[in-house]
One Martini backbone bead per residue (centre of mass of N, CA, C, O) as a GRO file, in nm:
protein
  421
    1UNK     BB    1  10.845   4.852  12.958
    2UNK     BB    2  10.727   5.142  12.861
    3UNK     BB    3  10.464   5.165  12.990
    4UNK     BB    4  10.611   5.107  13.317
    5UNK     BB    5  10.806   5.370  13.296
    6UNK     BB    6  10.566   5.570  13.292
    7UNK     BB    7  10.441   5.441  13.570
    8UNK     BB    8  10.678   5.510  13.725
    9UNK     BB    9  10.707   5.824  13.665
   10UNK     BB   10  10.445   5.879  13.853
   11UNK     BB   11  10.521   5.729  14.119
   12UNK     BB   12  10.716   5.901  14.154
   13UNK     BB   13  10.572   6.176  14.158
   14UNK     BB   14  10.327   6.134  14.329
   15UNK     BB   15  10.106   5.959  14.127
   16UNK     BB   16   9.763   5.897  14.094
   17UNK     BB   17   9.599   5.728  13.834
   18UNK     BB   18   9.292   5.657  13.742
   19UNK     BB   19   9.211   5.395  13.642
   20UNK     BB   20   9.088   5.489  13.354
   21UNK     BB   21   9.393   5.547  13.258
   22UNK     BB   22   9.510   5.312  13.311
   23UNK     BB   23   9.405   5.130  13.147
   24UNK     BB   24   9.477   5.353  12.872
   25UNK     BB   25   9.808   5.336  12.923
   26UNK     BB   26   9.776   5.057  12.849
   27UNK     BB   27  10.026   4.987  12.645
   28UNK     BB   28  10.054   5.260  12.516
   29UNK     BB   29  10.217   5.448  12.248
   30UNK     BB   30  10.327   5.780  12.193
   31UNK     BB   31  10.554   5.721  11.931
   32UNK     BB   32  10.250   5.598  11.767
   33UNK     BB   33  10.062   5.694  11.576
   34UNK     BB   34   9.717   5.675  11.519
   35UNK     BB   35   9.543   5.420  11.304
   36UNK     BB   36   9.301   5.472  11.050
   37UNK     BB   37   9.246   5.248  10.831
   38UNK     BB   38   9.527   5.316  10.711
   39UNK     BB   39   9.539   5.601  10.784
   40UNK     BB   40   9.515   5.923  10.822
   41UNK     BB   41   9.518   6.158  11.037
   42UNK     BB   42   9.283   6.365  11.158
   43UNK     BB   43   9.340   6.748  11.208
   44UNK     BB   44   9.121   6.967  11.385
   45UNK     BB   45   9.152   7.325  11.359
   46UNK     BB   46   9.127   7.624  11.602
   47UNK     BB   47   9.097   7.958  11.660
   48UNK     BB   48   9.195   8.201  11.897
   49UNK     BB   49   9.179   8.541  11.936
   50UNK     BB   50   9.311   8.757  12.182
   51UNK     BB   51   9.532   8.921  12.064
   52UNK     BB   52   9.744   9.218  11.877
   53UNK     BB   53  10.001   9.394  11.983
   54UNK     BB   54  10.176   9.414  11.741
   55UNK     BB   55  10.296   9.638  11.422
   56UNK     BB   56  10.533   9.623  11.249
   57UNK     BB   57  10.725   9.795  10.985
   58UNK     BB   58  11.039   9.706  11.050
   59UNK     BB   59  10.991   9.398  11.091
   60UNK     BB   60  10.775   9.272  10.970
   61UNK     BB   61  10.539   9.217  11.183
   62UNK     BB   62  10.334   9.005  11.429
   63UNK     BB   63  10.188   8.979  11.794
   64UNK     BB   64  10.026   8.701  11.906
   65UNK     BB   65   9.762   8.587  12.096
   66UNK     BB   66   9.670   8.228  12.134
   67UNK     BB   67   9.446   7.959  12.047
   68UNK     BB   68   9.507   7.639  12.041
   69UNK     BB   69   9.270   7.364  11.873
   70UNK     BB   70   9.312   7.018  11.878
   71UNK     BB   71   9.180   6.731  11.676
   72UNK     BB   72   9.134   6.366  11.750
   73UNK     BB   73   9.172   6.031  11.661
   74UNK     BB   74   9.206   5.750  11.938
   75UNK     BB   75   9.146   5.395  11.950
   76UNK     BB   76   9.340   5.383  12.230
   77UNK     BB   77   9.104   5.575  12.429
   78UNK     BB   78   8.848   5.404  12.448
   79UNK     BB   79   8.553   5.415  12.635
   80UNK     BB   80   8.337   5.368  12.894
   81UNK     BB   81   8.062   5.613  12.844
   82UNK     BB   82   7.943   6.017  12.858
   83UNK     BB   83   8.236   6.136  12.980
   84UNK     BB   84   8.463   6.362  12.971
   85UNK     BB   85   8.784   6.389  13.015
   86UNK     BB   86   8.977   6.588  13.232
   87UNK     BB   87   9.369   6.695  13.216
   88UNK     BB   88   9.620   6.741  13.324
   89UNK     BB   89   9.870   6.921  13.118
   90UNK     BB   90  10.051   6.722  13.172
   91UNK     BB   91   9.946   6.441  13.069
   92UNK     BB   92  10.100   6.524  12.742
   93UNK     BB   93  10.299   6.340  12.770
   94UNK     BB   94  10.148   6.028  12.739
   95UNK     BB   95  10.078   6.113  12.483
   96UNK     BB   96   9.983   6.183  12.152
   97UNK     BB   97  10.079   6.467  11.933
   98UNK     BB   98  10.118   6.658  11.718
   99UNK     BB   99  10.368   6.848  11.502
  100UNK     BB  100  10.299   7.134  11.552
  101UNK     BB  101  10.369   7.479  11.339
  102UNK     BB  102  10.491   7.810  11.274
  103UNK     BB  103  10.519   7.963  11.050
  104UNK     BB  104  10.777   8.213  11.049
  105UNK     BB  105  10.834   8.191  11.349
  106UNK     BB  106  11.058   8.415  11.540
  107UNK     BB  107  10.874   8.375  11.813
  108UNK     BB  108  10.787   8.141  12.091
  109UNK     BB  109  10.531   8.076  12.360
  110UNK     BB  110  10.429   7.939  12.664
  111UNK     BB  111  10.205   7.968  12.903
  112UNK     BB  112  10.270   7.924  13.284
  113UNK     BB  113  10.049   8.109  13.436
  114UNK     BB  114  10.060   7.890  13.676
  115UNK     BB  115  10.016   7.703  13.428
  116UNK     BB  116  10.065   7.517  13.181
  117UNK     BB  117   9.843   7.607  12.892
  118UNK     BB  118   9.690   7.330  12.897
  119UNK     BB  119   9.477   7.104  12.728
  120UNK     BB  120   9.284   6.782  12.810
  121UNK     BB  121   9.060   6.629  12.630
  122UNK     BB  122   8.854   6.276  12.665
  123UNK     BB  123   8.630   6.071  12.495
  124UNK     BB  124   8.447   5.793  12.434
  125UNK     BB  125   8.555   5.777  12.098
  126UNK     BB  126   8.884   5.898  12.130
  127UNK     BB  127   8.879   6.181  12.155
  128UNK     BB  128   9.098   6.473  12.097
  129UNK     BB  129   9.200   6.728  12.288
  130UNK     BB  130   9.418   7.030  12.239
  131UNK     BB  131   9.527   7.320  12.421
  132UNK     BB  132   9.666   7.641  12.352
  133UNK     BB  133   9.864   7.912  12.490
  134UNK     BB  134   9.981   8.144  12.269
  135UNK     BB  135  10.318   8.363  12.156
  136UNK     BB  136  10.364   8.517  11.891
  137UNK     BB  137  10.622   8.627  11.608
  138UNK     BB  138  10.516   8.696  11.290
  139UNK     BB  139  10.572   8.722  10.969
  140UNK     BB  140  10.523   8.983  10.733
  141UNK     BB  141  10.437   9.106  10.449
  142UNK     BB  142  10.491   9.442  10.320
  143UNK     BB  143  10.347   9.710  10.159
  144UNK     BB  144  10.443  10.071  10.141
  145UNK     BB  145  10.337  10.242   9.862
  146UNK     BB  146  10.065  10.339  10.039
  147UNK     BB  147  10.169  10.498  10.312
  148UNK     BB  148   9.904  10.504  10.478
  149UNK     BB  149   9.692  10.365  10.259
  150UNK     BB  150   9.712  10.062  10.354
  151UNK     BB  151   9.674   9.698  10.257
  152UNK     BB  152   9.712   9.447  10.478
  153UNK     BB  153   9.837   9.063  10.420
  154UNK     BB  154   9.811   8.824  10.674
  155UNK     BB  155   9.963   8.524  10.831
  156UNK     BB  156   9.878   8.184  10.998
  157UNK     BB  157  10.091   7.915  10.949
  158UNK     BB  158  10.013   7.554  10.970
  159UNK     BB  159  10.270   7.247  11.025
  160UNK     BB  160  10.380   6.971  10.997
  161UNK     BB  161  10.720   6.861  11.074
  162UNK     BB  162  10.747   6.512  11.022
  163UNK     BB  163  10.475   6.474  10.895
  164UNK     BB  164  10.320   6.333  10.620
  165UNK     BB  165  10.013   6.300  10.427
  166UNK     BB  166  10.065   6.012  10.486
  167UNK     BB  167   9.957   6.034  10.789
  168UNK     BB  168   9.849   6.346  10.809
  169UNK     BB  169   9.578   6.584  10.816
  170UNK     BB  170   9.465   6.902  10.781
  171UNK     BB  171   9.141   7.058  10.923
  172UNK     BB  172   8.920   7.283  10.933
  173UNK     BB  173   8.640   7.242  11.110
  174UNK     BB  174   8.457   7.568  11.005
  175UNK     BB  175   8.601   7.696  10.840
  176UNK     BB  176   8.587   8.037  10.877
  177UNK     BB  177   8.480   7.992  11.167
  178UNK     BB  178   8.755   7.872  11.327
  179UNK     BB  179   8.813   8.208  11.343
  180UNK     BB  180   8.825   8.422  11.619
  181UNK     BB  181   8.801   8.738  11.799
  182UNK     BB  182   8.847   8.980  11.557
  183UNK     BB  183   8.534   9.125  11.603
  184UNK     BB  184   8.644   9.204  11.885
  185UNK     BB  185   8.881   9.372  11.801
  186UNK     BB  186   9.155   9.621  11.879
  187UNK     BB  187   9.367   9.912  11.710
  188UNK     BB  188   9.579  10.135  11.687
  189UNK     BB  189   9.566  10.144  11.320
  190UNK     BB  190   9.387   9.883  11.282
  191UNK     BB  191   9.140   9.731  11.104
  192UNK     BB  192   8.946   9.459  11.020
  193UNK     BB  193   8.819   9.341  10.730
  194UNK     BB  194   8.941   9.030  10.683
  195UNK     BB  195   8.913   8.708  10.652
  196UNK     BB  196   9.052   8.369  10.586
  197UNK     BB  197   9.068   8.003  10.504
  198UNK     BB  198   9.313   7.733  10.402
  199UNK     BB  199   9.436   7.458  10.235
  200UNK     BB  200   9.721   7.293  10.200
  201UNK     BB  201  10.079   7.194  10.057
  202UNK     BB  202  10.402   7.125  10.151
  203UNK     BB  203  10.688   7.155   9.959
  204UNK     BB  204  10.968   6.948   9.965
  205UNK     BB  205  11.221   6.704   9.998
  206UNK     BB  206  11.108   6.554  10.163
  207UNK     BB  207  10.834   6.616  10.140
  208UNK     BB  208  10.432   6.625  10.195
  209UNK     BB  209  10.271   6.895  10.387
  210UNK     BB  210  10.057   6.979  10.576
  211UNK     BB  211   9.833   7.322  10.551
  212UNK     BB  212   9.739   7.602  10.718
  213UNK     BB  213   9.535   7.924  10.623
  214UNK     BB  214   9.545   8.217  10.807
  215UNK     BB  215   9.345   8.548  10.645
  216UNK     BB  216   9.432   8.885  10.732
  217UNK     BB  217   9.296   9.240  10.688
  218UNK     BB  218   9.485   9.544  10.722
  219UNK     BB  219   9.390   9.858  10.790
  220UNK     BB  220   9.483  10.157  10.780
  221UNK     BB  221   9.455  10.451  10.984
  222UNK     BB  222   9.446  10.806  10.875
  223UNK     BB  223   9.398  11.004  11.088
  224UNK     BB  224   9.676  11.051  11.234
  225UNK     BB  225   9.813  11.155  10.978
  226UNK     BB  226   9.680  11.371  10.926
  227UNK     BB  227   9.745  11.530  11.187
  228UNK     BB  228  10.076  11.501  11.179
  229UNK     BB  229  10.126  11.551  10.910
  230UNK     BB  230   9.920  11.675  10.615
  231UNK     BB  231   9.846  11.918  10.770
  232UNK     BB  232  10.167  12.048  10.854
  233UNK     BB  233  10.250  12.065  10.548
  234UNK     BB  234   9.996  12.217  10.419
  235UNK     BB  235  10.058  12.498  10.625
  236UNK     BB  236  10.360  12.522  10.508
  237UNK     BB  237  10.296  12.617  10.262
  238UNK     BB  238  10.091  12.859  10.326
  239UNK     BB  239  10.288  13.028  10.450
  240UNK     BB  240  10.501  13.075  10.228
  241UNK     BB  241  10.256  13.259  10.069
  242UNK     BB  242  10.327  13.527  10.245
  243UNK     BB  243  10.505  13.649  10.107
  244UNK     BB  244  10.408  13.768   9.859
  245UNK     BB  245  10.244  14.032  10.040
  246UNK     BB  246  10.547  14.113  10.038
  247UNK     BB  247  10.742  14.316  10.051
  248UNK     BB  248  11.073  14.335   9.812
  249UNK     BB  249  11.232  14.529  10.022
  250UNK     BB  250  11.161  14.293  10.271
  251UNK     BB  251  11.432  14.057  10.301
  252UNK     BB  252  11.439  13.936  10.590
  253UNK     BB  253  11.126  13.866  10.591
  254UNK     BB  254  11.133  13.673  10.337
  255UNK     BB  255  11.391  13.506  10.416
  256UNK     BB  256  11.268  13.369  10.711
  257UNK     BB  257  11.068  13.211  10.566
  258UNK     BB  258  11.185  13.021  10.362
  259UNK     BB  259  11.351  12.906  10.570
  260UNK     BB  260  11.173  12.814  10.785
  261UNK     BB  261  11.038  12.625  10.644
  262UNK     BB  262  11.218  12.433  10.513
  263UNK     BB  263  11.306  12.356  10.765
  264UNK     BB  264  11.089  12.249  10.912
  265UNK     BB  265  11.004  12.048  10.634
  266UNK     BB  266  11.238  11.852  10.702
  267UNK     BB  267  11.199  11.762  10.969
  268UNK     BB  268  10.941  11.618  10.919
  269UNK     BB  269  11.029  11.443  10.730
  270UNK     BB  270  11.254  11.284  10.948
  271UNK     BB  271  11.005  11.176  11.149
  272UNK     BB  272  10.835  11.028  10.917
  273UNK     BB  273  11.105  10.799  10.928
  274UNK     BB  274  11.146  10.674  11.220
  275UNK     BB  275  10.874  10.432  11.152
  276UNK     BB  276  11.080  10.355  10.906
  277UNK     BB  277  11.218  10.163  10.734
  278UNK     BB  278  11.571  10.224  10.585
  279UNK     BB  279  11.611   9.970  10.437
  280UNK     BB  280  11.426  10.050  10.131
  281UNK     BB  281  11.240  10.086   9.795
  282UNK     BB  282  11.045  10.238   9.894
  283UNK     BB  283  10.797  10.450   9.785
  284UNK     BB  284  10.590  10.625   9.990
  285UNK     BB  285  10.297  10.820  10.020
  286UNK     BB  286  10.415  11.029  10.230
  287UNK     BB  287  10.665  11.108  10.033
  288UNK     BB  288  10.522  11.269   9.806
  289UNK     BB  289  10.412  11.455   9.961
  290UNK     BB  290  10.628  11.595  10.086
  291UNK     BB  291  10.802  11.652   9.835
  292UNK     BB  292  10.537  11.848   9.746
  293UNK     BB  293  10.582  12.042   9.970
  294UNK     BB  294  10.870  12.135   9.951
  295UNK     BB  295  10.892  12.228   9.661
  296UNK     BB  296  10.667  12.477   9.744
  297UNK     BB  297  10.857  12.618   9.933
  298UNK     BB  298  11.127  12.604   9.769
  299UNK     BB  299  10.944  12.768   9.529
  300UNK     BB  300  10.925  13.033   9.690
  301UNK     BB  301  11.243  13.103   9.764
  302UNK     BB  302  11.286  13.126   9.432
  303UNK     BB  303  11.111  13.340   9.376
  304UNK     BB  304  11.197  13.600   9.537
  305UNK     BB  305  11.503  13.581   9.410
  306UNK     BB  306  11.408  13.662   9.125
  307UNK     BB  307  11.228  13.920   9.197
  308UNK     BB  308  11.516  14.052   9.301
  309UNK     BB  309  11.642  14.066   9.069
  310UNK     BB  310  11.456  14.207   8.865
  311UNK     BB  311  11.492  14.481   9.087
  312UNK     BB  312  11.768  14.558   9.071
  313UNK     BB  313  11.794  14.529   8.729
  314UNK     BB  314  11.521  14.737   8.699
  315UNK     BB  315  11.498  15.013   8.782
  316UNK     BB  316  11.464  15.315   8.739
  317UNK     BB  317  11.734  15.412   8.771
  318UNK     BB  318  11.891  15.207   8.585
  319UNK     BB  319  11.755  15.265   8.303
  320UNK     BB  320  11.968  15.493   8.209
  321UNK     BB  321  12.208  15.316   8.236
  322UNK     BB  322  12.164  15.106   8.102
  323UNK     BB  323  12.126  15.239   7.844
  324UNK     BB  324  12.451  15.382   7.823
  325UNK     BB  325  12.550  15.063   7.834
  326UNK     BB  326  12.416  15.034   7.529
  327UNK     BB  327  12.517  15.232   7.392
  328UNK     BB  328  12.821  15.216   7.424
  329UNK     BB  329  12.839  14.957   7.281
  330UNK     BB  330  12.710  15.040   7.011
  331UNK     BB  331  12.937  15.251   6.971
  332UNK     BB  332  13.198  15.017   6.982
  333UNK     BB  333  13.096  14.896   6.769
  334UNK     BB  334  13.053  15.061   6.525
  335UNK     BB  335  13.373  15.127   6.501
  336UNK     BB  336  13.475  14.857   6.462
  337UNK     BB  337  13.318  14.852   6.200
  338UNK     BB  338  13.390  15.066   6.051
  339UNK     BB  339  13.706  15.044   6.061
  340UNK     BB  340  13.679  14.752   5.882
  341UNK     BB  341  13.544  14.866   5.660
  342UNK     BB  342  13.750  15.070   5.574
  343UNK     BB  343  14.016  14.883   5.516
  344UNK     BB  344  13.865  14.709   5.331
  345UNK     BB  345  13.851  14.929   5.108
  346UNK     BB  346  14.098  14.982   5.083
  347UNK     BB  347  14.259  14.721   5.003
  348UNK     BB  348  14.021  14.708   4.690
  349UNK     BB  349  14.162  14.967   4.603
  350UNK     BB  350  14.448  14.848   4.563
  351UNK     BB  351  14.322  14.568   4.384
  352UNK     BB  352  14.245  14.767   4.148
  353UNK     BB  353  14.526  14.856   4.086
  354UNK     BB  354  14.683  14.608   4.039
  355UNK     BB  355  14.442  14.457   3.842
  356UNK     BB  356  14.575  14.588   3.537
  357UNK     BB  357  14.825  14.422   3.533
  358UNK     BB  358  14.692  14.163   3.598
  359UNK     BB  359  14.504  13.946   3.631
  360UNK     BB  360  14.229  13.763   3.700
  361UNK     BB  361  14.067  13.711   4.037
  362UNK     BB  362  13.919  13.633   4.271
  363UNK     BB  363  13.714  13.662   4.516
  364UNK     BB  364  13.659  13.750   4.775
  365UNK     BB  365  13.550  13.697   5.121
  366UNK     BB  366  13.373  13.816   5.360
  367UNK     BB  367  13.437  13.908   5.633
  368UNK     BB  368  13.453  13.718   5.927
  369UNK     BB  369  13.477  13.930   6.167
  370UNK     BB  370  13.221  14.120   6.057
  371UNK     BB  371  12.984  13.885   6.096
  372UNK     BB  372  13.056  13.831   6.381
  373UNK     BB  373  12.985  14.096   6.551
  374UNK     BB  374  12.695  14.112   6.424
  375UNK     BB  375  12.587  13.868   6.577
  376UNK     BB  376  12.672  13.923   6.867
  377UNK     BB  377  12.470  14.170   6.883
  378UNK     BB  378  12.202  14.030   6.850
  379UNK     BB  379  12.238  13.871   7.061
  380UNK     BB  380  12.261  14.040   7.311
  381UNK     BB  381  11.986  14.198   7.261
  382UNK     BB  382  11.811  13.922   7.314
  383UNK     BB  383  11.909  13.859   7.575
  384UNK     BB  384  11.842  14.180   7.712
  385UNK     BB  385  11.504  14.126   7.599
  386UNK     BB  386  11.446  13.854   7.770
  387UNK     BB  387  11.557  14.003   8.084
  388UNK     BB  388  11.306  14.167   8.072
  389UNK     BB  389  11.099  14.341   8.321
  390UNK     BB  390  10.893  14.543   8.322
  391UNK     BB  391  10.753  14.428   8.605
  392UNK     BB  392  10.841  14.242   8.894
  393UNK     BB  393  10.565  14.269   9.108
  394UNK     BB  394  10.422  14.047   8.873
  395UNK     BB  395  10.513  13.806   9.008
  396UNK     BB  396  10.376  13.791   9.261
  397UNK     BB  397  10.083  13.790   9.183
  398UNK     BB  398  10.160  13.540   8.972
  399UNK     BB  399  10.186  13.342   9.270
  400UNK     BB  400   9.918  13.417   9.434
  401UNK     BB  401   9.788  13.173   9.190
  402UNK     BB  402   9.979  12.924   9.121
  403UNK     BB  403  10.038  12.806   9.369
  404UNK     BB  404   9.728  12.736   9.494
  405UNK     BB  405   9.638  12.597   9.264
  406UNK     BB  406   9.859  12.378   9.213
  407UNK     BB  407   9.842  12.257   9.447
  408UNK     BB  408   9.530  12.183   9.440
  409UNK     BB  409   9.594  11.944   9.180
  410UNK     BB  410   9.805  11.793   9.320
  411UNK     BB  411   9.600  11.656   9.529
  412UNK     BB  412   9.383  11.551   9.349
  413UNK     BB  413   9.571  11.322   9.241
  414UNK     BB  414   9.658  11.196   9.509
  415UNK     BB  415   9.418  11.125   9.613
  416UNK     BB  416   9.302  10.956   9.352
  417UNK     BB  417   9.551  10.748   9.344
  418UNK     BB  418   9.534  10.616   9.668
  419UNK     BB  419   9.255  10.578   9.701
  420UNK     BB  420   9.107  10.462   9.419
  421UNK     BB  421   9.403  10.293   9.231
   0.00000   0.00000   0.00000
C-alpha cells in the first residue's frame, strides 16, 4: 500500500510522526488533488517582496528574494480541535501541494540555510498553509526610448504547469493588499510608484491554466544621471564656446580647445553606454542629449574654421592683390571678347562683299562662343561677391549670441518633451 510506503520511509529515516499526523497519513494520497464538491481546488496566493537585489537593462531582467504562501482546502487533513498543526518543512513530501511555477523565471532557487525555507501549517478545517522563500530572475520587458526619464513596468506571473482550470485556479486572498513588502522597500536608481494584482488564464495547446499576475511599476531616478552625464556634457558645450572670445590669429589655442572638447565627448558618449544594451534598436533620451552636445561642440571648431578661412582671403593687405587678380582676370576676358567680336567683325564684312554675286541667305545666329565667356564672367563675379565676407570677426560676435541662445532653445524642447510628453 502507498500509505504504508510513505510510513516506512519515515520509519527509516528515523522518525516517528505523532499520532494525529498518523491518523491524517493513513489512506492519504498524495498524488491525488483534493476534490471539493467536484470541483476545482481554489489556492489562494500572497506575496511578501523582502528585496528586489538588481535590475538589469542589459539582461532586461530583475532579482528578487520573495516569501509566497499558498493556502488551499484538503477535507482529507480535517481533524478534530481548535489548534493548527505547524510541520517541519520536509514533512511537505507527504502532502499534496499545487505545482505553481514562475513565468518568464531565468533562474531560480529555495533557500535551504539552515534548512530549506518551507512551512507547513493544517488547520482543523482541512486549509492548508504552504510558504517558501524563493530568489528568483524574472525576464522583464524594458522600453529604454526615454531612458534615463523612463518607467517600467515589471510583473511576476504565477501559473500552475500541469493543473488546468478544472482541477485548480488561483486567486489573491486580498486583492491589491495580496502583496506586500514594496511600501518600505528602498532600490539604488528606482521609486516604486505603483502595484496592483490580477487574475486571468494562460491559453496553450495543452489547455487552459490559472494565472495570477502581480503588476509594479518602476520610475528611474534622475538625479544620478544628472550629475554623471547632464550637467558634465553641458558644461563641455559651455567651455566649447570660449573659443569666441579668443583672437583668430591664436589658431594653437582654439584649435586646442576645439578638438579638446570633441575627444573628451566622445569619451563621455563611449561611457555613457557601457551600461546598456549595445545590441538594440532604441534611440534613447540620453543619446539624443549627447547628440545635441556633440553637434554643439563639433559646430564651434567648424566655426573657427570657417572664420579663419575668411580672415585669411580678406584681409587688409590682399584686398589689392585680390583687386588687381580680377583686374587682370577682367582684362584677360574683355581681350578675348574683343579679339572674337574683331574677328566676327571681319568675317561679316567677307561675307556682305561676297553677298553682291549671291543670293541672299539666312543670317547666322550669334557666336556661341563669345555668349559663353560672357556668361561666365558674370558667374564668376557673383560667386566672388557671394564669398567676401566684410569683416570676417562678425563672424565670432555673431556666433557668441548664436550658439548660446540655440543651446537654450534646444533642451527647452528636450526637457519639455522627454518630461511631459
Amino acid at each position: 500500500m502507498l500509505e504504508n510506503s510513505l510510513l516506512s520511509a519515515e520509519v527509516k529515516e528515523g522518525e516517528i510522526l505523532p499520532p494525529t499526523i498518523q491518523k491524517l497519513m493513513k489512506g492519504y494520497n498524495k498524488y491525488l488533488r483534493p476534490f471539493f464538491d467536484n470541483g476545482p481546488v481554489t489556492v489562494g496566493m500572497s506575496l511578501d517582496i523582502a528585496s528586489i537585489d538588481t535590475i538589469s537593462e542589459i539582461n532586461m531582467d530583475y532579482t528578487a528574494t520573495i516569501f509566497l504562501r499558498q493556502r488551499w482546502t484538503d477535507e482529507r487533513l480535517v481533524f478534530e480541535g481548535n489548534k493548527s498543526l505547524s510541520l517541519d518543512g520536509r514533512l511537505v513530501e507527504l502532502l499534496w501541494v499545487p505545482d505553481t511555477f514562475i513565468v518568464d523565471s531565468k533562474k531560480s532557487f529555495l533557500h535551504d540555510i539552515t534548512v530549506e525555507n518551507r512551512l507547513i501549517r493544517i488547520f482543523p478545517n482541512g486549509t492548508v498553509l504552504y510558504a517558501l522563500r524563493i530568489t528568483t530572475t524574472v525576464a522583464c520587458n524594458m522600453d529604454l526610448t526615454k531612458y534615463p526619464m523612463d518607467k517600467q513596468t515589471c510583473t511576476l506571473q504565477l501559473e500552475s504547469w500541469g493543473y488546468n482550470i478544472n482541477d485548480v485556479m488561483f486567486y489573491w486572498t486580498r486583492g491589491n493588499e495580496s502583496v506586500s513588502g514594496l511600501d518600505t522597500l528602498r532600490l539604488a536608481q528606482y521609486t516604486v510608484e505603483d502595484h496592483y494584482t490580477s487574475a486571468s488564464e494562460a491559453i496553450y495547446e495543452t489547455g487552459h491554466y490559472p494565472k495570477l499576475i502581480f503588476h509594479f511599476e518602476l520610475k528611474r531616478s534622475i538625479l544620478y544621471f544628472i550629475l554623471e552625464t547632464y550637467v558634465p556634457s553641458s558644461l563641455l558645450v559651455v567651455l566649447s564656446w570660449v573659443s569666441f572670445w579668443i583672437s583668430q590669429s591664436s589658431v594653437p589655442a582654439r584649435i586646442c580647445i576645439g578638438v579638446t572638447t570633441v575627444l573628451t565627448m566622445t569619451t563621455l558618449m563611449m561611457g555613457a553606454r557601457t551600461s546598456l544594451p549595445n545590441a538594440n534598436c532604441f534611440i534613447k533620451a540620453i543619446d539624443v542629449y549627447l547628440g545635441i552636445c556633440f553637434s554643439f561642440i563639433f559646430g564651434a571648431l567648424i566655426e573657427y574654421a570657417v572664420a579663419h578661412f575668411c580672415t585669411l582671403n580678406h584681409p587688409d593687405a590682399n584686398i589689392v592683390m585680390y583687386g588687381h587678380q580680377m583686374g587682370g582676370f577682367d582684362e584677360e576676358m574683355n581681350g578675348m571678347v574683343t579679339t572674337i567680336a574683331a574677328e566676327n567683325n571681319r568675317a561679316k564684312r567677307r561675307k556682305e562683299k561676297a553677298a553682291v554675286d549671291e543670293p541672299e541667305a539666312p543670317e547666322e545666329p550669334p557666336n556661341r562662343c563669345l555668349m559663353v565667356l560672357v556668361l561666365l564672367r558674370k558667374v564668376l563675379r557673383k560667386a566672388a561677391n557671394c564669398c567676401h565676407v566684410e569683416n570676417p570677426h562678425l563672424i565670432d560676435n555673431y556666433s557668441r549670441m548664436t550658439f548660446p541662445l540655440s543651446f537654450v532653445f534646444v533642451n527647452l524642447l528636450y526637457w519639455t518633451y522627454y518630461l511631459y510628453l
